[in-house]
Every structure is written in C-alpha cells, then in structure tokens.
Tab-separated table of C-alpha atoms and ligand atoms in Angstrom:
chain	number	residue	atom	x	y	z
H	1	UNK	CA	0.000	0.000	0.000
H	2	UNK	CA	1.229	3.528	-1.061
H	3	UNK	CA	0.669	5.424	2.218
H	4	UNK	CA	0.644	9.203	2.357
H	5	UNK	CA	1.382	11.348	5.062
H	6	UNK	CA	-1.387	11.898	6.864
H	7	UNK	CA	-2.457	8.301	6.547
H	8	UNK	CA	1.271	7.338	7.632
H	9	UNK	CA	1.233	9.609	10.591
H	10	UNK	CA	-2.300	8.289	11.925
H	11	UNK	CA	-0.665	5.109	12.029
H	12	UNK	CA	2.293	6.239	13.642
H	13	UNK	CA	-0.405	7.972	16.407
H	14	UNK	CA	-2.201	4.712	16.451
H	15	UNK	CA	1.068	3.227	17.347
H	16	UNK	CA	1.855	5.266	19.825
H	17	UNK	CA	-1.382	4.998	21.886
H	18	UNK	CA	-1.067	1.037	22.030
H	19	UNK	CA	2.606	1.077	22.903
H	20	UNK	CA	2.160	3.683	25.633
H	21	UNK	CA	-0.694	1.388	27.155
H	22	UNK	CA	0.985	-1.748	26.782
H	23	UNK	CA	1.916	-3.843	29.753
H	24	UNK	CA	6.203	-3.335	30.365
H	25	UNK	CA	7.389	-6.381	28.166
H	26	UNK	CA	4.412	-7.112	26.397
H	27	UNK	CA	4.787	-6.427	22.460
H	28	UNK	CA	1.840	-4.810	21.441
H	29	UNK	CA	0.498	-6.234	17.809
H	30	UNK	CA	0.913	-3.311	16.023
H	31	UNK	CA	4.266	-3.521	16.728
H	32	UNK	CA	5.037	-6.800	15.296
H	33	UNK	CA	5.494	-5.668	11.525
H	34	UNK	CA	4.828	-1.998	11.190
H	35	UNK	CA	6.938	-1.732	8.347
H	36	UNK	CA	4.810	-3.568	5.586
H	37	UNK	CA	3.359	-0.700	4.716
H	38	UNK	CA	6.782	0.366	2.924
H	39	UNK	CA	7.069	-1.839	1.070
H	40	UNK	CA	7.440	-1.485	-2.528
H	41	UNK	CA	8.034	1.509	-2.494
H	42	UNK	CA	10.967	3.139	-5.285
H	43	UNK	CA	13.808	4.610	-3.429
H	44	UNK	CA	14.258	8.391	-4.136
H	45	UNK	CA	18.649	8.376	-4.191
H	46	UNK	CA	19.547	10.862	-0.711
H	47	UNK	CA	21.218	13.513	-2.639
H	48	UNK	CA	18.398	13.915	-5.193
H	49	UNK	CA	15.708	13.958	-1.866
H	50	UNK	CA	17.465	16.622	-0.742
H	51	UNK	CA	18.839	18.330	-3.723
H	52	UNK	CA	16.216	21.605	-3.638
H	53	UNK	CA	18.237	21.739	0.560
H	54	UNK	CA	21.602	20.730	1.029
H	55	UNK	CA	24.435	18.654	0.042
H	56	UNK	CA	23.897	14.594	1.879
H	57	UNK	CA	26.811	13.616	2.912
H	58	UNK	CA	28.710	9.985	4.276
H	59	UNK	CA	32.113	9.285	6.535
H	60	UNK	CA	34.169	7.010	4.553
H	61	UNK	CA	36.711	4.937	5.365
H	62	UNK	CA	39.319	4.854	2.046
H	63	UNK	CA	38.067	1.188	1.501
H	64	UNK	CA	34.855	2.329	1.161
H	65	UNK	CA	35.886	5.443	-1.362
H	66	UNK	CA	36.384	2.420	-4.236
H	67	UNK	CA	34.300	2.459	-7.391
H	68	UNK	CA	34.107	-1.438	-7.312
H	69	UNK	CA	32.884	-1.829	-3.751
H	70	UNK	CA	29.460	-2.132	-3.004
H	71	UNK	CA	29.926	0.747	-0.492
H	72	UNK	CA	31.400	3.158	-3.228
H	73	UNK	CA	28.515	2.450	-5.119
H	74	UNK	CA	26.212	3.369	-2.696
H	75	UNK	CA	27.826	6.380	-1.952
H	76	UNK	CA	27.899	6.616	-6.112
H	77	UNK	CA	24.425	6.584	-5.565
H	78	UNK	CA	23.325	8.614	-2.719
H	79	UNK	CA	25.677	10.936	-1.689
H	80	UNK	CA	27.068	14.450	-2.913
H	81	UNK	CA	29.503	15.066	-0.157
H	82	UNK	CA	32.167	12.804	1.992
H	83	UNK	CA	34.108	13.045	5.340
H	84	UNK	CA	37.025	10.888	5.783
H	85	UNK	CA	35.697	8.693	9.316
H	86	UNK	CA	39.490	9.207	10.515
H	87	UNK	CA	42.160	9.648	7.458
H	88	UNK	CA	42.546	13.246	7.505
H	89	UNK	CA	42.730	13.602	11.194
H	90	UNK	CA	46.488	14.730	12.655
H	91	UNK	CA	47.431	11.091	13.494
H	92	UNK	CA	46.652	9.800	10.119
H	93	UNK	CA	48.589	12.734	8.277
H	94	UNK	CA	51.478	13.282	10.275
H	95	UNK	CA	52.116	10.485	12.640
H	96	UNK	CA	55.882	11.204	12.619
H	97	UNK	CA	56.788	14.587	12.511
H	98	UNK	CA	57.975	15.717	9.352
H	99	UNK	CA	56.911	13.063	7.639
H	100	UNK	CA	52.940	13.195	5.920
H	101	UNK	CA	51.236	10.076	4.508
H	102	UNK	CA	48.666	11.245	2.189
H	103	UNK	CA	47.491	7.708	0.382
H	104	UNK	CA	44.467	7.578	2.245
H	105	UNK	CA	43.060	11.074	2.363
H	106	UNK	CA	43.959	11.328	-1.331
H	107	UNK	CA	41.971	7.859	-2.183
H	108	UNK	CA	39.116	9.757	-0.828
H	109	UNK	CA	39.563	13.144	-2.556
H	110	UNK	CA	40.487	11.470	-5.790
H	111	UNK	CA	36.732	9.438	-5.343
H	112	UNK	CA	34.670	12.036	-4.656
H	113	UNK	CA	36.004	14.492	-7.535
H	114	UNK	CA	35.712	11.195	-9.827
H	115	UNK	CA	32.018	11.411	-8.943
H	116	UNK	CA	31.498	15.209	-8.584
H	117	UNK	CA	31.295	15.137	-4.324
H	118	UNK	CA	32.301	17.832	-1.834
H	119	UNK	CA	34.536	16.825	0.127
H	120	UNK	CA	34.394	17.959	4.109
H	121	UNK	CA	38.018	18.024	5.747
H	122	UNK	CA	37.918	16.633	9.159
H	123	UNK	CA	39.852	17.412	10.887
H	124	UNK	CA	43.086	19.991	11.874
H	125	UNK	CA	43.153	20.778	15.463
H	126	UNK	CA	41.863	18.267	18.219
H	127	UNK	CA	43.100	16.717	21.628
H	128	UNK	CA	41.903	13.140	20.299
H	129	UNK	CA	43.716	10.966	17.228
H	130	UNK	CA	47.132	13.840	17.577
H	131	UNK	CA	50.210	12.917	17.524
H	132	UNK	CA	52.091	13.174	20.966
H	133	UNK	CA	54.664	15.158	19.162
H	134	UNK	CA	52.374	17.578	18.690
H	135	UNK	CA	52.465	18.495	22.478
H	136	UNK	CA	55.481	16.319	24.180
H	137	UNK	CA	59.120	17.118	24.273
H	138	UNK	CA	61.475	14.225	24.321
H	139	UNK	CA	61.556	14.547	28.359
H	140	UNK	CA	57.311	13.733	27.994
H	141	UNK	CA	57.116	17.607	29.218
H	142	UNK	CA	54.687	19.812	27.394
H	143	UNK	CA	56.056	22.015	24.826
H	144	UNK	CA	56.050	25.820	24.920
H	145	UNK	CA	53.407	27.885	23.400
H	146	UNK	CA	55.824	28.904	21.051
H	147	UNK	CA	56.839	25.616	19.890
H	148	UNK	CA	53.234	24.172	19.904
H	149	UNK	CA	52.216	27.214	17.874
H	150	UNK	CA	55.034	26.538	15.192
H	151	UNK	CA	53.918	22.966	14.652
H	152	UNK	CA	50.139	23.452	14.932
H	153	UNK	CA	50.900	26.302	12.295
H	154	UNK	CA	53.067	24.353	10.134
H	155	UNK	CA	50.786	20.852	9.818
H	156	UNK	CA	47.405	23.231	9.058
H	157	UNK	CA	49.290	25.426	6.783
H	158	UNK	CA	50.403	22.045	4.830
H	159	UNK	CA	47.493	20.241	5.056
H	160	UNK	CA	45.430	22.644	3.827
H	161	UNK	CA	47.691	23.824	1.130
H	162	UNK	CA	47.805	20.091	-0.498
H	163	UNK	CA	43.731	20.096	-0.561
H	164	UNK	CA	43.056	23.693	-1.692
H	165	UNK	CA	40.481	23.917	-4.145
H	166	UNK	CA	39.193	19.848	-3.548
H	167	UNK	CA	38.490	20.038	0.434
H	168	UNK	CA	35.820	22.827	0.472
H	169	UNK	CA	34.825	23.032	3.980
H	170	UNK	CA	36.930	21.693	6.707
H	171	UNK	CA	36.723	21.129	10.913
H	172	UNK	CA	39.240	23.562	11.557
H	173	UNK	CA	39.281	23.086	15.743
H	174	UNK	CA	37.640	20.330	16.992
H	175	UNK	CA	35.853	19.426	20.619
H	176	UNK	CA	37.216	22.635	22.582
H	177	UNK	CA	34.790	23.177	24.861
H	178	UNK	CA	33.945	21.258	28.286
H	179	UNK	CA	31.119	18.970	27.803
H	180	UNK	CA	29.249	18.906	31.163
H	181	UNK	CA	29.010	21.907	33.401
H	182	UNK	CA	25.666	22.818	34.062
H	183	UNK	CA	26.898	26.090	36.097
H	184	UNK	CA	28.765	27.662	33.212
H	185	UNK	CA	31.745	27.710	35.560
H	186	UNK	CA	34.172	25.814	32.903
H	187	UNK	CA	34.372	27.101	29.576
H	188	UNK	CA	37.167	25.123	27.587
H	189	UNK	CA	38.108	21.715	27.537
H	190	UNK	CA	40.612	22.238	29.828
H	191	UNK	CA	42.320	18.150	29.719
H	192	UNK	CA	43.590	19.055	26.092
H	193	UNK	CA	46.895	19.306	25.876
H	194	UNK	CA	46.238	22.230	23.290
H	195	UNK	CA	44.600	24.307	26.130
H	196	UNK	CA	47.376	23.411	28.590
H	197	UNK	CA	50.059	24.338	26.225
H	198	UNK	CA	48.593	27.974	25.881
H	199	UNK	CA	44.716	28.039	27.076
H	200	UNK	CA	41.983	29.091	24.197
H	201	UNK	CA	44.903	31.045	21.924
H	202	UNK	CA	45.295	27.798	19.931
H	203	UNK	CA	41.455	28.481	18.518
H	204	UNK	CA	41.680	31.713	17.088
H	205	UNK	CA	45.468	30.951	15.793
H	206	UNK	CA	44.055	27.417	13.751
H	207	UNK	CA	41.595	29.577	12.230
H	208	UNK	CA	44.380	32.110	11.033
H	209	UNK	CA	46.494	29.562	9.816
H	210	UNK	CA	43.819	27.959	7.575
H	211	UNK	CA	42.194	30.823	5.795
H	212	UNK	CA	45.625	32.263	5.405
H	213	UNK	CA	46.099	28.369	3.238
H	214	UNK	CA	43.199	28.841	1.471
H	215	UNK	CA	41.350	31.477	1.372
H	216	UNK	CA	38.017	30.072	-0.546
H	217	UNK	CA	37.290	27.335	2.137
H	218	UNK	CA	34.620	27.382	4.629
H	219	UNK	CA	35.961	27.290	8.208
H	220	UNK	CA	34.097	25.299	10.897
H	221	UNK	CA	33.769	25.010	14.412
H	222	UNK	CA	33.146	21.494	15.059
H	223	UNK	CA	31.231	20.086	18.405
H	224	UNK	CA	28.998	17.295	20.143
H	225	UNK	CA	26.081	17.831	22.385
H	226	UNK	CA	25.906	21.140	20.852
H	227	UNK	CA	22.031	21.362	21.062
H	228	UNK	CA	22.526	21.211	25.346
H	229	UNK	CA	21.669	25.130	26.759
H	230	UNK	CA	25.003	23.971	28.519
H	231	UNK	CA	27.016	23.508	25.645
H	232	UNK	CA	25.433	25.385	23.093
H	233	UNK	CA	25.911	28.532	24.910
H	234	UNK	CA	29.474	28.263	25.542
H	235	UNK	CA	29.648	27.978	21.375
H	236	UNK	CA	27.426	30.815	21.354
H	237	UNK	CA	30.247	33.074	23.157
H	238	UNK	CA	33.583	31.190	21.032
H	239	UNK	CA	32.058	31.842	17.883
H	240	UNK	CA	30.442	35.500	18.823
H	241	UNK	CA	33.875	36.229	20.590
H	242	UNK	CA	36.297	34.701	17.234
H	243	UNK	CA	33.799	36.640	14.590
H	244	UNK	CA	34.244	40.165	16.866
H	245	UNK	CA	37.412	40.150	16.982
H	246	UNK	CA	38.058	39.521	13.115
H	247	UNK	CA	38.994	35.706	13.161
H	248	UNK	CA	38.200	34.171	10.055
H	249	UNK	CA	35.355	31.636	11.033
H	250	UNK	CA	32.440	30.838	8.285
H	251	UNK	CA	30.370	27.881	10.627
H	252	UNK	CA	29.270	25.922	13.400
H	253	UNK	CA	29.619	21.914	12.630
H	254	UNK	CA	26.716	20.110	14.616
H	255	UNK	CA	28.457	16.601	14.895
H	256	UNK	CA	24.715	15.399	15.231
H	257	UNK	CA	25.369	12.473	17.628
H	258	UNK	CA	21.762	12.549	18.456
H	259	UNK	CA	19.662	10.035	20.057
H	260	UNK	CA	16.067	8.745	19.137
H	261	UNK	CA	15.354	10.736	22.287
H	262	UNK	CA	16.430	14.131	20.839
H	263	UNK	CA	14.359	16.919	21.770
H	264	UNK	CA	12.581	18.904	18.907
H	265	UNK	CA	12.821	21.824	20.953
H	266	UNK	CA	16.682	21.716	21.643
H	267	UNK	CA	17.767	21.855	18.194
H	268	UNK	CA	15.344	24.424	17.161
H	269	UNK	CA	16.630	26.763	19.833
H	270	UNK	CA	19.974	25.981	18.740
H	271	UNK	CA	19.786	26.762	15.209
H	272	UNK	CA	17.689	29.948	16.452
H	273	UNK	CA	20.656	31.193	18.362
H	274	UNK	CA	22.994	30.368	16.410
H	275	UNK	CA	21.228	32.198	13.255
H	276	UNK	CA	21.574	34.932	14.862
H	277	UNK	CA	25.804	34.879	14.481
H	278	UNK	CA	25.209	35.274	10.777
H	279	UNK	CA	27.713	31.742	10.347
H	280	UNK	CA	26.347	28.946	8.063
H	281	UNK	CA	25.569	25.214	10.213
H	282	UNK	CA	26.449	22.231	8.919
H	283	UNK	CA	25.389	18.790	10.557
H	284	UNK	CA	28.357	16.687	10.410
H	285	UNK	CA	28.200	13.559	12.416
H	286	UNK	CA	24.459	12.463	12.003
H	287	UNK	CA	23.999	9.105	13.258
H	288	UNK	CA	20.856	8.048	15.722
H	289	UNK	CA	21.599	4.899	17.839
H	290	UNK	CA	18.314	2.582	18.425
H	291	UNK	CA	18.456	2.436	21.992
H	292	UNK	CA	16.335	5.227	24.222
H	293	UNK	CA	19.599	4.800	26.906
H	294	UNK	CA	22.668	2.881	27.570
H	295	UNK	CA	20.883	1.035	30.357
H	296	UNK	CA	18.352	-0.912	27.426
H	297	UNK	CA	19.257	-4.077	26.380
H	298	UNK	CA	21.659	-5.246	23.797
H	299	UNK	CA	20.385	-6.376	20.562
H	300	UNK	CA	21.791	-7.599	17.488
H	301	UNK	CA	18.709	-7.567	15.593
H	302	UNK	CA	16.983	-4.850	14.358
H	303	UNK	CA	12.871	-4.895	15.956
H	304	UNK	CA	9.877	-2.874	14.512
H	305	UNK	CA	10.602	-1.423	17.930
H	306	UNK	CA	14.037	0.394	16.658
H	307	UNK	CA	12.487	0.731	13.176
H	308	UNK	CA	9.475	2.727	14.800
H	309	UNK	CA	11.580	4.881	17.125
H	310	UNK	CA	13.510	5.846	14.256
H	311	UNK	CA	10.992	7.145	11.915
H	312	UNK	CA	9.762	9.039	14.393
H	313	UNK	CA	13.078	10.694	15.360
H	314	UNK	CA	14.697	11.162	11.837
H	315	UNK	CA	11.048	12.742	10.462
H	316	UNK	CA	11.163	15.282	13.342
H	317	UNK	CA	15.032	15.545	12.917
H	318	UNK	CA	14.861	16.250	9.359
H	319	UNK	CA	11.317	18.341	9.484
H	320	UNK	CA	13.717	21.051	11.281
H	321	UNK	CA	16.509	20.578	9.529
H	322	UNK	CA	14.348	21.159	5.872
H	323	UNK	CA	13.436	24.228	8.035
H	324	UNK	CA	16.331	25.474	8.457
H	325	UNK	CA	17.744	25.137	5.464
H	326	UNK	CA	18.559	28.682	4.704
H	327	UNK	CA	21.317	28.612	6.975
H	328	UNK	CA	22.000	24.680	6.979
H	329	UNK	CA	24.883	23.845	3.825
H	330	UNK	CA	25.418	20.263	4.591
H	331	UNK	CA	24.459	17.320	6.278
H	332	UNK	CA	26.231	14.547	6.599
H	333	UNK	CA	25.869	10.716	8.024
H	334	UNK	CA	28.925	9.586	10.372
H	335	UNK	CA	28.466	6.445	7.929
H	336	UNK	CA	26.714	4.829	4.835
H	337	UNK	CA	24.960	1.940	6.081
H	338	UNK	CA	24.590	-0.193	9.566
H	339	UNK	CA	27.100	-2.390	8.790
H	340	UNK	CA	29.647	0.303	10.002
H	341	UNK	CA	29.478	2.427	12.425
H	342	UNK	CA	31.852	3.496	15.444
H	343	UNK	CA	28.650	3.228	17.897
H	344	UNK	CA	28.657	-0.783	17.149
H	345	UNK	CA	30.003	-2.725	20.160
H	346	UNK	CA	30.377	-6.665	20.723
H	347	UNK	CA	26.654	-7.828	20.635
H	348	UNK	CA	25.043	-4.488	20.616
H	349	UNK	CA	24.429	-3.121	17.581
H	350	UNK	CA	23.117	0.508	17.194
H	351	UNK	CA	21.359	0.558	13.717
H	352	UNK	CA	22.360	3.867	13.019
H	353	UNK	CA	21.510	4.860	9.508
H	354	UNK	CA	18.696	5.079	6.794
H	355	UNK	CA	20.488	2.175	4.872
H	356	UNK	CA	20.965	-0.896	6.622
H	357	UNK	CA	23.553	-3.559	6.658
H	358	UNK	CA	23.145	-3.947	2.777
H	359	UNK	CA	23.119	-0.707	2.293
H	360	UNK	CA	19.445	-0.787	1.437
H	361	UNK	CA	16.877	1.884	2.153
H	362	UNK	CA	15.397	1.004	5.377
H	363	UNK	CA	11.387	1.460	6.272
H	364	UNK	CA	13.056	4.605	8.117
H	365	UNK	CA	14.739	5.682	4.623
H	366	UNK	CA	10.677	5.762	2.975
H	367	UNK	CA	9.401	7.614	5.878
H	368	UNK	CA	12.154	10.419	5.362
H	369	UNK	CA	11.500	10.384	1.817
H	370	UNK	CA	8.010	10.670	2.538
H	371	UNK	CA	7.824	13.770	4.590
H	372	UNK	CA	9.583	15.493	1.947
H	373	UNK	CA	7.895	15.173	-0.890
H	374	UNK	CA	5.094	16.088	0.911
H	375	UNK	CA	6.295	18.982	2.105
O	1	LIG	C1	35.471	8.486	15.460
O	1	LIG	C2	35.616	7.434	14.374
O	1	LIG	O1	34.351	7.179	13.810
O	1	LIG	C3	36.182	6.167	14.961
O	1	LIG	O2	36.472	5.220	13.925
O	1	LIG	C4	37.468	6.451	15.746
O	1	LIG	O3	37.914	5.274	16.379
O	1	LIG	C5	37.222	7.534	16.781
O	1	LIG	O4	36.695	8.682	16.140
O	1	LIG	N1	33.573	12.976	16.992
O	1	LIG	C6	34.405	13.203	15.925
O	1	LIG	C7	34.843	12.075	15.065
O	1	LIG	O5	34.704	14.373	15.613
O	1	LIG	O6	36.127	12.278	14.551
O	1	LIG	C8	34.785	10.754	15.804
O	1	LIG	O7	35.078	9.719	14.885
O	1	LIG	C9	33.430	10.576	16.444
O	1	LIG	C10	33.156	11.679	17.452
C-alpha cells in the first residue's frame, strides 16, 4: 500500500497509543510488523531527496571510497559530499613529525572528484587521534606555546595547502569546549593538551592559519552535544567572541550524535541562536543509535521497535533541519549503512543509519522520503 502522510502519521499515532498502554514487556500487535506498509516503495537516491536543501553527505573509510565496492557504489548513488571517518585527522597525516602520509586522504579526494562530491576536511586541530609530538618534548614535558604554535601552524598550513580547491569546507578546531558543566563555571576543555600548552589562543590561531592556506574554504567550528543550553551557549560566546574580533570563522559543525530521544525543541533553539551569528551550520556527524539509553538491552537484531523509534526521530530531525535550510549547507551521516558504524560494540548493535547492513533503504529511509515530498 502507497501510504501518504497523513495516513502514515495516523498510524504512527495509532502506534503510539497502544505502545504507551501496553503492559512493560508485552509487544503490542501493532508492533510486530509496522513496516509492511513500505514496502514497494521506489527509493528516491539521498542527494536527489534533498537536492532543492543541502548537500547529503557519508564518513568514509578509504576502503569504502572504491568504485568497485558495493559501499562506493552506494555512496555513487546517494551521496554528494564525503568526510574521511578518521584519514585526515592529525594522526593519520602526520604520525611522525615531518613526515605526511597522504594515500588515504587522497583515495578519498580522488573518489569524490571522480564522482562530482564535496569533500568535508575533518579534521586539523583536536586533543583526540594527535600525535604526541604535537604536544610532548622528548623529556614527555609539554612544549612551549611557542613551539606548539610553530607545529600546529606548520601541519594546518600544509594540510590545507595540499587540498586547496578539492576540500571545500573543513573542521578547523575540533571538541574545545567542556562537555558537562551545568553552572557555566568551565568554559574550555581544559584536559587538552592544546589548552594546557597555551589556554583558548590555539582556537583563534588554527583559524588564522587555515584561511591564510586557502582562502576560498569554509571554516568550521566542530562540536557534540551542541544542542545542550550547557554547551550550546558556551559555542554561542567562542564563535560571537572569534567573529568580533576579526577571526576568520564561516560555521558551526553540529556533529549530530543525536539520540532517538532528541528533543525537537533543543535543536530548534539551537539553530535559532545560532542564526543569529550570521555563520552557516552544517550537521556533520548524524547518526541516531536505536536504543532510548545505555541502560536498554543489547540487541543484534533490528525490531519494529528500533524501526518505529527511528521514523519518528529522523522525520522530526529532518522536518527542522528542511526548516532550516537557509542557513543549513550540509548534512552529513557519520556512515553509509549499519554495517559500520563506530557506535557498534560486541553484541550491541546501534542501527544507526537510513540504509541498513546492505546498504538498502530502510522502512526509516521511505518515511524520510516521505515527509519530503510532501512537504
Ligand atoms: C570516530 C571514528 O568514527 C572512529 O572510527 C574512531 O575510532 C574515533 O573517532 N567525533 C568526531 C569524530 O569528531 O572524529 C569521531 O570519529 C566521532 C566523534
């Protein structure tokens, strides 16, 4: 059956009434298969969906980025944008100091301008997947400001040189601010050895540094539980504070590790505030684990339960986003399909994804397409 959207959502509502009354445990019948109603249905490819909105991006691996593979096809097929998942980061690049290995990132590069894809750069200044060099002296003592400067300098001013022109947007400083701190009292992640070198200089200098490399790429401040009035304010001030005082910064990144419990609300008075900084958002890191918390049980199998929770997130999730869209310029999947994701662990699987382990559309995929072609 060809369901529209209101018929869709009465279902959904129908749904919702039985599993909210249903005894703890008991499976309520509706949930047993509420995913016939998909099927059929002709797959709409993600970047044409969304073509009218924003570029759909994937994180790749450089196995993936292969014509052959079944992955590279799929990304052939639905995506206009790519992240390398961990290639481009400072570890992968420059391991040794001195001494850049560029096969990966440039497998990835080299795929996506084969098959006419942005390419995100991810990313050039982070505590997490550096090199010690990067902060250590021989002795294991932190280096000087000055020293730390010079080398932070010299890998974004190289890195960004050899992908001028082909990366178009990249994560210029990664994860800086302190995650939990409901009283505002602790601004910057203070446990990087970045901020212990020389406190918050190290933003606005990375930012220098890579519009002095190239000029025509959008620079992005890139962060997790951004949506949080505990977070999201803190990235408020950073970005108000960099843009004031003439730092070169062009966006916020959302990482977009949401949660099928992800408040409507939150993100909406994100993307409210942060219109108001006059930067351009991207959504960087969109995956949605199936689990409502970390206490649920593990499964390896994918119920209507998970398949339910997740149409209702990702329609509300991308409702906004479609919203939003005059400031949004990308939005891109931490992944292709289930069948990779960092969020997997032994025997719990988290189902992240519109494609699933085949990289096939999932009931979840024809719900998204769904809500916006009616739109
Ligand atoms: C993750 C990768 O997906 C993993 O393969 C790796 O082991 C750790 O990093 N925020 C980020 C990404 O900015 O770089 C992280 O990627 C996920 C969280």
């Amino acid at each position: 059956m060809k369901i529209n959207k209101k018929t869709s959502w009465a279902f959904m509502a129908l749904v919702l009434i039985a599993w909210s009354c249903a005894d703890p445990g008991e499976v309520s019948p509706e949930l047993n298969d509420p995913d016939d109603e998909d099927m059929g249905e002709i797959a709409i490819p993600l970047k044409e969906l969304f073509e009218a909105y924003f570029p759909i991006g994937a994180a790749v691996t450089p196995q993936q980025a292969t014509a052959s593979s079944p992955h590279g096809q799929a990304l052939q097929t639905h995506f206009s944008s790519l992240t390398a998942e961990n290639v481009m980061k400072p570890d992968a690049l420059q391991r040794v100091k001195g001494q850049y290995t560029w096969t990966n990132a440039d497998q990835i590069v080299q795929f996506a301008k084969d098959n006419n894809m942005k390419v995100r750069g991810h990313t050039l200044t982070w505590h997490s997947q550096s090199p010690d060099w990067m902060f250590y002296d021989e002795n294991g003592d932190l280096h000087t400001p000055e020293v730390a400067m010079k080398q932070l300098e010299e890998h974004i001013t190289t890195v960004v040189s050899r992908y001028k022109g082909d990366v178009y947007a990249w994560d210029v400083v990664n994860e800086a601010m302190f995650d939990w701190d409901p009283n505002g009292q602790i601004i910057y992640r203070e446990d990087s050895p970045w901020f212990k070198i020389m406190g918050p200089a190290y933003i606005d200098s990375a930012f220098v540094y890579a519009r002095r490399a190239d000029p025509d790429a959008k620079l992005f401040y890139n962060d997790y539980n951004s949506i949080f009035s505990w977070k999201r304010n803190k990235i408020y001030d950073l970005v108000k504070r960099l843009k004031d005082n003439g730092i070169p910064i062009d966006g916020i990144g959302l990482q977009g590790h949401w949660s099928v419990n992800t408040s409507e609300a939150d993100i909406r008075t994100t993307l409210d505030l942060f219109r108001t900084l006059d930067v351009e958002i991207q959504i960087t890191e969109l995956d949605l684990p199936v689990y409502t918390s970390n206490d649920e049980a593990d499964s390896e199998v994918y119920t209507s339960t998970f398949s339910f929770r997740q149409k209702v997130a990702y329609s509300m999730i991308f409702n906004v986003l479609l919203d939003y869209s005059d400031i949004i310029t990308n939005v891109t999947f931490w992944g292709i399909g289930d069948d990779h994701t960092w969020l997997d662990k032994p025997g719990r699987k988290a189902f992240p994804f519109l494609l699933d382990e085949e990289l096939q559309p999932k009931p979840v995929y024809f719900e998204v397409q769904n809500l916006v072609l009616n739109r």
